[in-house]
Coordinates of C-alpha atoms in Angstrom, one line a residue:
X1 CA 0.0 0.0 0.0
X2 CA 1.2 3.5 -0.7
X3 CA 1.6 6.7 1.4
X4 CA -1.1 8.4 -0.6
X5 CA -3.8 5.8 0.3
X6 CA -2.8 6.1 4.0
X7 CA -3.1 9.9 3.8
X8 CA -6.5 9.8 1.9
X9 CA -8.0 7.4 4.5
X10 CA -6.9 9.6 7.3
X11 CA -8.3 12.8 5.7
X12 CA -11.7 11.1 4.9
X13 CA -12.0 9.9 8.5
X14 CA -11.1 13.3 9.9
X15 CA -13.6 15.1 7.6
X16 CA -16.5 12.8 8.5
X17 CA -15.9 13.2 12.2
X18 CA -15.6 17.0 11.8
X19 CA -19.0 17.1 10.0
X20 CA -20.6 14.9 12.6
X21 CA -19.4 17.0 15.5
X22 CA -20.4 20.2 13.7
X23 CA -24.0 18.9 13.2
X24 CA -24.2 17.8 16.8
X25 CA -23.0 21.2 18.0
X26 CA -25.6 23.0 15.8
X27 CA -28.4 20.8 17.0
X28 CA -27.6 21.5 20.6
X29 CA -27.5 25.3 19.9
X30 CA -30.8 25.2 17.9
X31 CA -32.5 23.3 20.7
X32 CA -31.8 26.3 23.0
X33 CA -33.0 28.9 20.5
X34 CA -36.1 27.3 18.7
X35 CA -38.9 29.9 18.8
X36 CA -40.7 29.8 15.5
X37 CA -41.9 27.3 12.8
X38 CA -39.0 28.1 10.5
X39 CA -36.4 27.3 13.1
X40 CA -38.2 24.0 14.0
X41 CA -38.1 22.9 10.3
X42 CA -34.4 23.7 10.1
X43 CA -33.8 21.8 13.3
X44 CA -35.6 18.7 12.0
X45 CA -33.6 18.9 8.8
X46 CA -30.3 19.1 10.8
X47 CA -31.4 16.1 13.0
X48 CA -32.0 14.1 9.8
X49 CA -28.5 15.1 8.6
X50 CA -27.1 14.2 12.0
X51 CA -28.6 10.7 12.0
X52 CA -27.5 10.1 8.4
X53 CA -24.0 11.2 9.4
X54 CA -24.2 9.0 12.5
X55 CA -25.0 6.0 10.3
X56 CA -22.1 6.9 8.0
X57 CA -19.8 7.2 11.1
X58 CA -20.8 3.7 12.2
X59 CA -20.2 2.3 8.8
X60 CA -16.8 4.0 8.6
X61 CA -16.0 2.8 12.1
X62 CA -16.7 -0.8 11.2
X63 CA -14.8 -0.5 7.9
X64 CA -11.8 0.9 9.8
X65 CA -12.0 -1.8 12.4
X66 CA -12.1 -4.5 9.7
X67 CA -9.2 -2.7 7.9
X68 CA -7.2 -2.2 11.0
X69 CA -6.9 -6.0 11.6
X70 CA -5.0 -6.2 8.3
X71 CA -3.4 -2.8 8.0
X72 CA -2.2 0.0 10.3
X73 CA -0.9 3.6 10.0
X74 CA 2.3 5.1 11.2
X75 CA 4.1 8.4 10.7
X76 CA 7.8 8.7 9.8
X77 CA 9.5 12.0 9.6
X78 CA 11.1 11.0 6.2
X79 CA 8.2 9.0 4.8
X80 CA 5.1 10.9 6.0
X81 CA 2.0 8.8 6.8
X82 CA 2.5 5.2 5.9
X83 CA -0.3 2.6 5.6
X84 CA 1.4 -0.8 6.2
X85 CA 0.4 -4.4 6.2
X86 CA -0.2 -6.4 9.4
X87 CA 0.0 -10.1 8.4
X88 CA 1.8 -12.3 10.9
X89 CA 2.1 -15.9 9.7
X90 CA 1.0 -14.9 6.2
X91 CA 1.8 -17.2 3.3
X92 CA 3.4 -15.4 0.3
X93 CA 5.4 -18.5 -0.9
X94 CA 6.1 -18.8 -4.6
X95 CA 4.4 -15.4 -5.4
X96 CA 5.8 -12.6 -7.6
X97 CA 5.9 -9.6 -5.2
X98 CA 8.5 -7.6 -7.0
X99 CA 8.4 -3.8 -6.4
X100 CA 5.8 -4.3 -3.6
X101 CA 5.8 -1.9 -0.7
X102 CA 6.0 -3.6 2.7
X103 CA 7.6 -0.7 4.6
X104 CA 6.9 -0.9 8.4
X105 CA 4.9 -4.1 7.8
X106 CA 4.4 -6.6 10.6
X107 CA 5.2 -9.9 9.0
X108 CA 6.5 -12.0 11.8
X109 CA 6.9 -15.7 10.9
X110 CA 5.6 -15.0 7.4
X111 CA 6.3 -17.4 4.6
X112 CA 8.2 -15.9 1.6
X113 CA 9.8 -19.2 0.4
X114 CA 10.8 -19.0 -3.2
X115 CA 9.0 -15.7 -3.6
X116 CA 10.2 -13.1 -6.2
X117 CA 10.8 -9.9 -4.3
X118 CA 13.0 -7.9 -6.7
X119 CA 13.3 -4.2 -5.7
X120 CA 10.6 -4.7 -3.0
X121 CA 10.6 -2.3 0.0
X122 CA 10.8 -3.7 3.5
X123 CA 12.3 -0.7 5.3
X124 CA 11.7 -0.9 9.1
X125 CA 9.5 -4.0 8.6
X126 CA 9.3 -6.7 11.2
X127 CA 10.2 -10.0 9.6
X128 CA 11.5 -11.8 12.7
X129 CA 11.2 -15.6 12.4
X130 CA 10.1 -15.3 8.7
X131 CA 11.0 -17.9 6.0
X132 CA 12.7 -16.5 2.9
X133 CA 14.4 -19.7 1.8
X134 CA 15.2 -19.5 -1.9
X135 CA 13.6 -16.1 -2.3
X136 CA 14.9 -13.7 -5.0
X137 CA 15.7 -10.4 -3.2
X138 CA 17.7 -8.6 -5.8
X139 CA 17.8 -4.9 -5.0
X140 CA 15.3 -5.2 -2.2
X141 CA 15.5 -2.7 0.6
X142 CA 15.6 -4.1 4.2
X143 CA 17.0 -0.9 5.7
X144 CA 16.5 -1.0 9.6
X145 CA 14.3 -4.1 9.2
X146 CA 14.0 -6.8 11.9
X147 CA 15.0 -10.1 10.4
X148 CA 16.2 -11.7 13.7
X149 CA 15.9 -15.5 13.6
X150 CA 14.7 -15.5 10.0
X151 CA 15.6 -18.1 7.4
X152 CA 17.4 -16.9 4.3
X153 CA 19.1 -20.2 3.2
X154 CA 19.8 -20.2 -0.5
X155 CA 18.2 -16.7 -1.0
X156 CA 19.5 -14.4 -3.7
X157 CA 20.6 -11.2 -2.0
X158 CA 22.4 -9.5 -5.0
X159 CA 22.4 -5.7 -4.5
X160 CA 20.0 -5.9 -1.5
X161 CA 20.3 -3.3 1.2
X162 CA 20.4 -4.5 4.8
X163 CA 21.8 -1.3 6.2
X164 CA 21.3 -1.2 10.0
X165 CA 19.0 -4.3 9.8
X166 CA 18.8 -6.8 12.6
X167 CA 19.8 -10.2 11.4
X168 CA 20.9 -11.7 14.7
X169 CA 20.5 -15.4 14.8
X170 CA 19.3 -15.6 11.2
X171 CA 20.2 -18.4 8.8
X172 CA 22.2 -17.3 5.7
X173 CA 23.7 -20.6 4.6
X174 CA 24.2 -20.9 0.8
X175 CA 22.8 -17.4 0.2
X176 CA 24.2 -15.3 -2.7
X177 CA 25.6 -12.0 -1.3
X178 CA 27.0 -10.3 -4.4
X179 CA 26.9 -6.6 -4.0
X180 CA 24.7 -6.7 -0.8
X181 CA 25.1 -3.9 1.8
X182 CA 25.2 -4.8 5.5
X183 CA 26.7 -1.5 6.7
X184 CA 25.9 -1.2 10.4
X185 CA 23.8 -4.4 10.4
X186 CA 23.5 -6.7 13.4
X187 CA 24.8 -10.1 12.3
X188 CA 25.4 -11.4 15.8
X189 CA 25.8 -15.2 16.0
X190 CA 25.1 -15.7 12.2
X191 CA 26.6 -18.7 10.5
X192 CA 28.5 -17.6 7.4
X193 CA 30.8 -20.6 7.2
X194 CA 32.3 -21.0 3.7
X195 CA 30.1 -18.4 2.1
X196 CA 31.3 -16.0 -0.6
X197 CA 31.1 -12.4 0.7
X198 CA 33.4 -10.8 -1.9
X199 CA 32.3 -7.3 -2.6
X200 CA 29.9 -7.1 0.3
X201 CA 29.9 -4.0 2.5
X202 CA 30.2 -4.9 6.2
X203 CA 31.4 -1.6 7.4
X204 CA 30.4 -1.1 11.1
X205 CA 28.5 -4.4 11.2
X206 CA 28.2 -6.3 14.4
X207 CA 29.5 -9.8 13.8
X208 CA 30.0 -10.7 17.4
X209 CA 30.0 -14.5 17.8
X210 CA 29.5 -15.1 14.0
X211 CA 31.1 -18.0 12.2
X212 CA 33.1 -16.9 9.2
X213 CA 35.3 -20.0 9.0
X214 CA 36.5 -20.6 5.5
X215 CA 34.5 -17.7 4.1
X216 CA 35.7 -15.6 1.2
X217 CA 35.8 -11.9 2.2
X218 CA 38.4 -10.8 -0.4
X219 CA 38.4 -7.0 -0.8
X220 CA 35.4 -6.2 1.5
X221 CA 35.2 -3.3 3.9
X222 CA 35.2 -4.3 7.5
X223 CA 36.1 -0.8 8.8
X224 CA 34.8 -0.4 12.4
X225 CA 33.1 -3.9 12.5
X226 CA 32.7 -5.8 15.7
X227 CA 34.5 -9.2 15.5
X228 CA 34.5 -10.1 19.1
X229 CA 34.3 -13.9 19.6
X230 CA 34.2 -14.6 15.9
X231 CA 35.6 -17.6 14.1
X232 CA 37.9 -16.6 11.3
X233 CA 39.8 -19.8 10.7
X234 CA 40.8 -20.3 7.0
X235 CA 38.9 -17.2 5.9
X236 CA 40.2 -15.2 2.9
X237 CA 40.8 -11.6 3.9
X238 CA 43.0 -10.5 0.9
X239 CA 42.9 -6.7 0.5
X240 CA 40.4 -6.2 3.4
X241 CA 40.1 -2.9 5.2
X242 CA 40.4 -3.7 8.9
X243 CA 40.6 0.0 10.1
X244 CA 39.2 0.4 13.6
X245 CA 38.7 -3.4 14.0
X246 CA 39.8 -5.0 17.3
X247 CA 41.2 -8.5 16.8
X248 CA 42.0 -9.3 20.4
X249 CA 41.7 -13.0 21.1
X250 CA 40.7 -13.8 17.5
X251 CA 41.8 -17.1 15.9
X252 CA 43.3 -16.5 12.5
X253 CA 44.6 -20.0 11.9
X254 CA 44.9 -20.7 8.2
X255 CA 43.5 -17.3 7.3
X256 CA 44.8 -15.3 4.3
X257 CA 45.5 -11.7 5.2
X258 CA 47.7 -10.8 2.2
X259 CA 47.4 -7.1 1.2
X260 CA 45.0 -6.3 4.1
X261 CA 45.3 -3.2 6.2
X262 CA 46.2 -5.1 9.4
X263 CA 49.1 -3.7 11.4
X264 CA 51.7 -5.7 13.4
X265 CA 50.2 -4.1 16.6
X266 CA 46.7 -5.5 15.8
X267 CA 48.1 -8.9 14.7
X268 CA 49.9 -9.2 18.1
X269 CA 46.5 -9.1 19.8
X270 CA 45.2 -12.3 18.0
X271 CA 45.1 -15.6 19.9
X272 CA 46.3 -17.7 17.0
X273 CA 48.5 -17.1 14.0
X274 CA 49.1 -20.6 12.6
X275 CA 49.7 -21.3 8.9
X276 CA 48.4 -17.7 8.5
X277 CA 49.4 -15.6 5.4
X278 CA 50.3 -12.2 6.7
X279 CA 49.7 -8.9 4.9
X280 CA 53.2 -8.9 3.5
X281 CA 52.7 -12.4 2.0
X282 CA 54.8 -14.3 4.6
X283 CA 53.3 -17.3 6.4
X284 CA 53.3 -17.2 10.2
X285 CA 53.4 -20.2 12.5
X286 CA 53.8 -18.0 15.6
X287 CA 51.6 -20.0 18.0
X288 CA 50.2 -23.0 16.2
X289 CA 48.6 -25.2 19.0
X290 CA 49.5 -28.4 17.0
X291 CA 52.9 -27.4 15.6
X292 CA 54.6 -29.5 18.4
X293 CA 53.1 -32.6 16.9
X294 CA 54.8 -34.3 13.9
X295 CA 52.4 -36.4 11.8
X296 CA 53.8 -38.8 9.2
X297 CA 51.4 -39.7 6.4
X298 CA 52.4 -42.7 4.3
X299 CA 50.8 -44.8 1.6
X300 CA 51.4 -47.0 -1.5
X301 CA 51.4 -45.6 -5.0
X302 CA 49.5 -48.6 -6.4
X303 CA 46.8 -48.9 -3.7
X304 CA 46.4 -45.4 -2.2
X305 CA 44.1 -42.8 -3.7
X306 CA 46.6 -40.0 -4.5
X307 CA 43.9 -37.3 -4.4
X308 CA 42.6 -38.3 -1.0
X309 CA 46.2 -38.7 0.3
X310 CA 47.0 -35.1 -0.7
X311 CA 43.7 -33.9 0.9
X312 CA 44.7 -35.6 4.2
X313 CA 48.2 -33.9 4.2
X314 CA 46.7 -30.5 3.3
X315 CA 44.1 -30.8 6.1
X316 CA 46.7 -31.7 8.7
X317 CA 48.8 -28.7 7.6
X318 CA 45.8 -26.4 7.9
X319 CA 45.3 -27.7 11.5
X320 CA 48.9 -26.6 12.3
X321 CA 50.6 -30.0 12.5
X322 CA 54.1 -30.5 11.2
X323 CA 53.5 -32.9 8.4
X324 CA 55.8 -35.2 6.6
X325 CA 55.5 -38.4 4.6
X326 CA 55.0 -39.6 1.0
X327 CA 53.5 -42.2 -1.3
X328 CA 55.9 -45.2 -1.4
X329 CA 56.6 -47.2 -4.6
X330 CA 57.3 -50.4 -2.6
X331 CA 55.9 -51.7 0.7
X332 CA 58.4 -51.5 3.6
X333 CA 58.1 -53.9 6.4
X334 CA 56.8 -51.3 8.8
X335 CA 53.8 -50.1 6.6
X336 CA 50.5 -51.4 7.8
X337 CA 48.3 -53.6 5.5
X338 CA 45.2 -51.6 6.4
X339 CA 44.7 -47.9 7.1
X340 CA 45.6 -47.0 10.7
X341 CA 46.7 -44.1 12.9
X342 CA 49.6 -45.0 15.2
X343 CA 50.5 -43.2 18.4
X344 CA 53.3 -43.9 20.9
X345 CA 52.2 -42.4 24.2
X346 CA 48.9 -42.5 26.1
X347 CA 49.2 -38.7 26.3
X348 CA 48.6 -38.4 22.6
X349 CA 45.7 -40.8 22.4
X350 CA 43.2 -38.0 22.2
X351 CA 45.0 -36.2 19.4
X352 CA 45.4 -39.5 17.5
X353 CA 41.6 -40.3 17.8
X354 CA 40.8 -36.8 16.6
X355 CA 43.1 -37.2 13.6
X356 CA 41.5 -40.7 13.0
X357 CA 38.0 -39.3 12.8
X358 CA 39.0 -36.5 10.4
X359 CA 41.0 -38.7 8.1
X360 CA 38.3 -41.3 8.1
X361 CA 35.8 -38.7 6.8
X362 CA 38.2 -37.6 4.1
X363 CA 39.1 -41.0 2.7
X364 CA 35.7 -42.5 3.5
X365 CA 37.2 -45.4 5.4
X366 CA 36.7 -46.7 8.9
X367 CA 40.3 -46.1 10.2
X368 CA 41.5 -47.7 13.4
X369 CA 43.9 -46.1 15.9
X370 CA 46.6 -48.2 17.7
X371 CA 49.3 -47.5 20.3
X372 CA 52.7 -48.9 19.3
X373 CA 55.9 -49.5 21.1
X374 CA 58.3 -46.7 20.2
X375 CA 61.1 -49.2 20.0
X376 CA 59.3 -50.9 17.1
X377 CA 58.9 -47.8 15.1
X378 CA 61.3 -45.8 12.9
X379 CA 61.7 -42.1 13.4
X380 CA 60.3 -41.6 16.9
X381 CA 63.0 -40.0 19.1
X382 CA 63.4 -41.3 22.6
X383 CA 61.6 -38.9 25.0
X384 CA 59.5 -37.4 22.2
X385 CA 56.9 -40.2 21.9
X386 CA 54.0 -38.0 22.9
X387 CA 54.6 -35.7 19.9
X388 CA 54.8 -38.3 17.0
X389 CA 51.8 -39.8 15.2
X390 CA 51.8 -41.8 12.0
X391 CA 49.0 -42.2 9.5
X392 CA 49.0 -45.1 7.1
X393 CA 46.5 -44.8 4.2
X394 CA 46.2 -48.0 2.2

């Protein structure tokens, strides 16, 4: 609905009430001054008008009551009088609602699944808990809207405006963000793991507690953003503007910061720099939690899947382990006949089991773990048994 309709309805209501009150006041005055036949006739006529207007007022009242259950009015200093939709739990799924005006609308828990909402207006609307999975929101305006707890999985957000919007706790997995604006938006606790945010404006956004693990943020603007408690492991921050961002206690393990604006002072505040590419292009292993562990990965050329083997090695390096090993042309006597993880101290059993689970998922095998006698193994220095683990992938 438009501003004009809201203004017209308001003016009509005011005019009808004004006429009704005017007639009532005239009747009251005439009752006090009736002294001839002409005045009595005029009074009767006014009373008829009054009752006609009273019936009209009643009709307008019931119309407005019926209308108010579906729409409401508000006043905004920039927008004027707005007539907006009140439709909690409404079902708009699969509909074409492009260019529609939902400003200030109350659409809590509404269903917009797979709807077409190109260039639609949702400024200051309440869409908390709504479902927008698979919706096309190209160029839509959600400025200052409440989208907390909403579902936007797989939605197309190209060029959409979420400036100062509240998206805390919302679900944005698999969404397309190209050119979207989240300046000053609240993205607290949002899961953005592995998503492509290249070209997105996150200036001044609140990302506290969000998960950006493995996300691509190349070239974005994070100036003044709140990253407290965020997960940035293996994220791509090439060329990112970090001006005014506090990285105290942040884990940047495996992250790519090449060409970003991060200073040495800010990097020193981080909790973890491990296999991290610094702004100058160098790789830092400053405080890798797993660097003290050496993991040997071995297999056979004719029986081991080379692609999976490389994936295992790369994964272990990303986790900060010191990795060595190779694919062997011939089977040595020490190589297991089935895939296993060997450890040599009870203190490293937990690490070995963790590696076993991750490697099993990569190679799609049920791998066992086994504690070996250090004396029966090659390459385990005496006194260093706790820090050596071997993975055989057959």
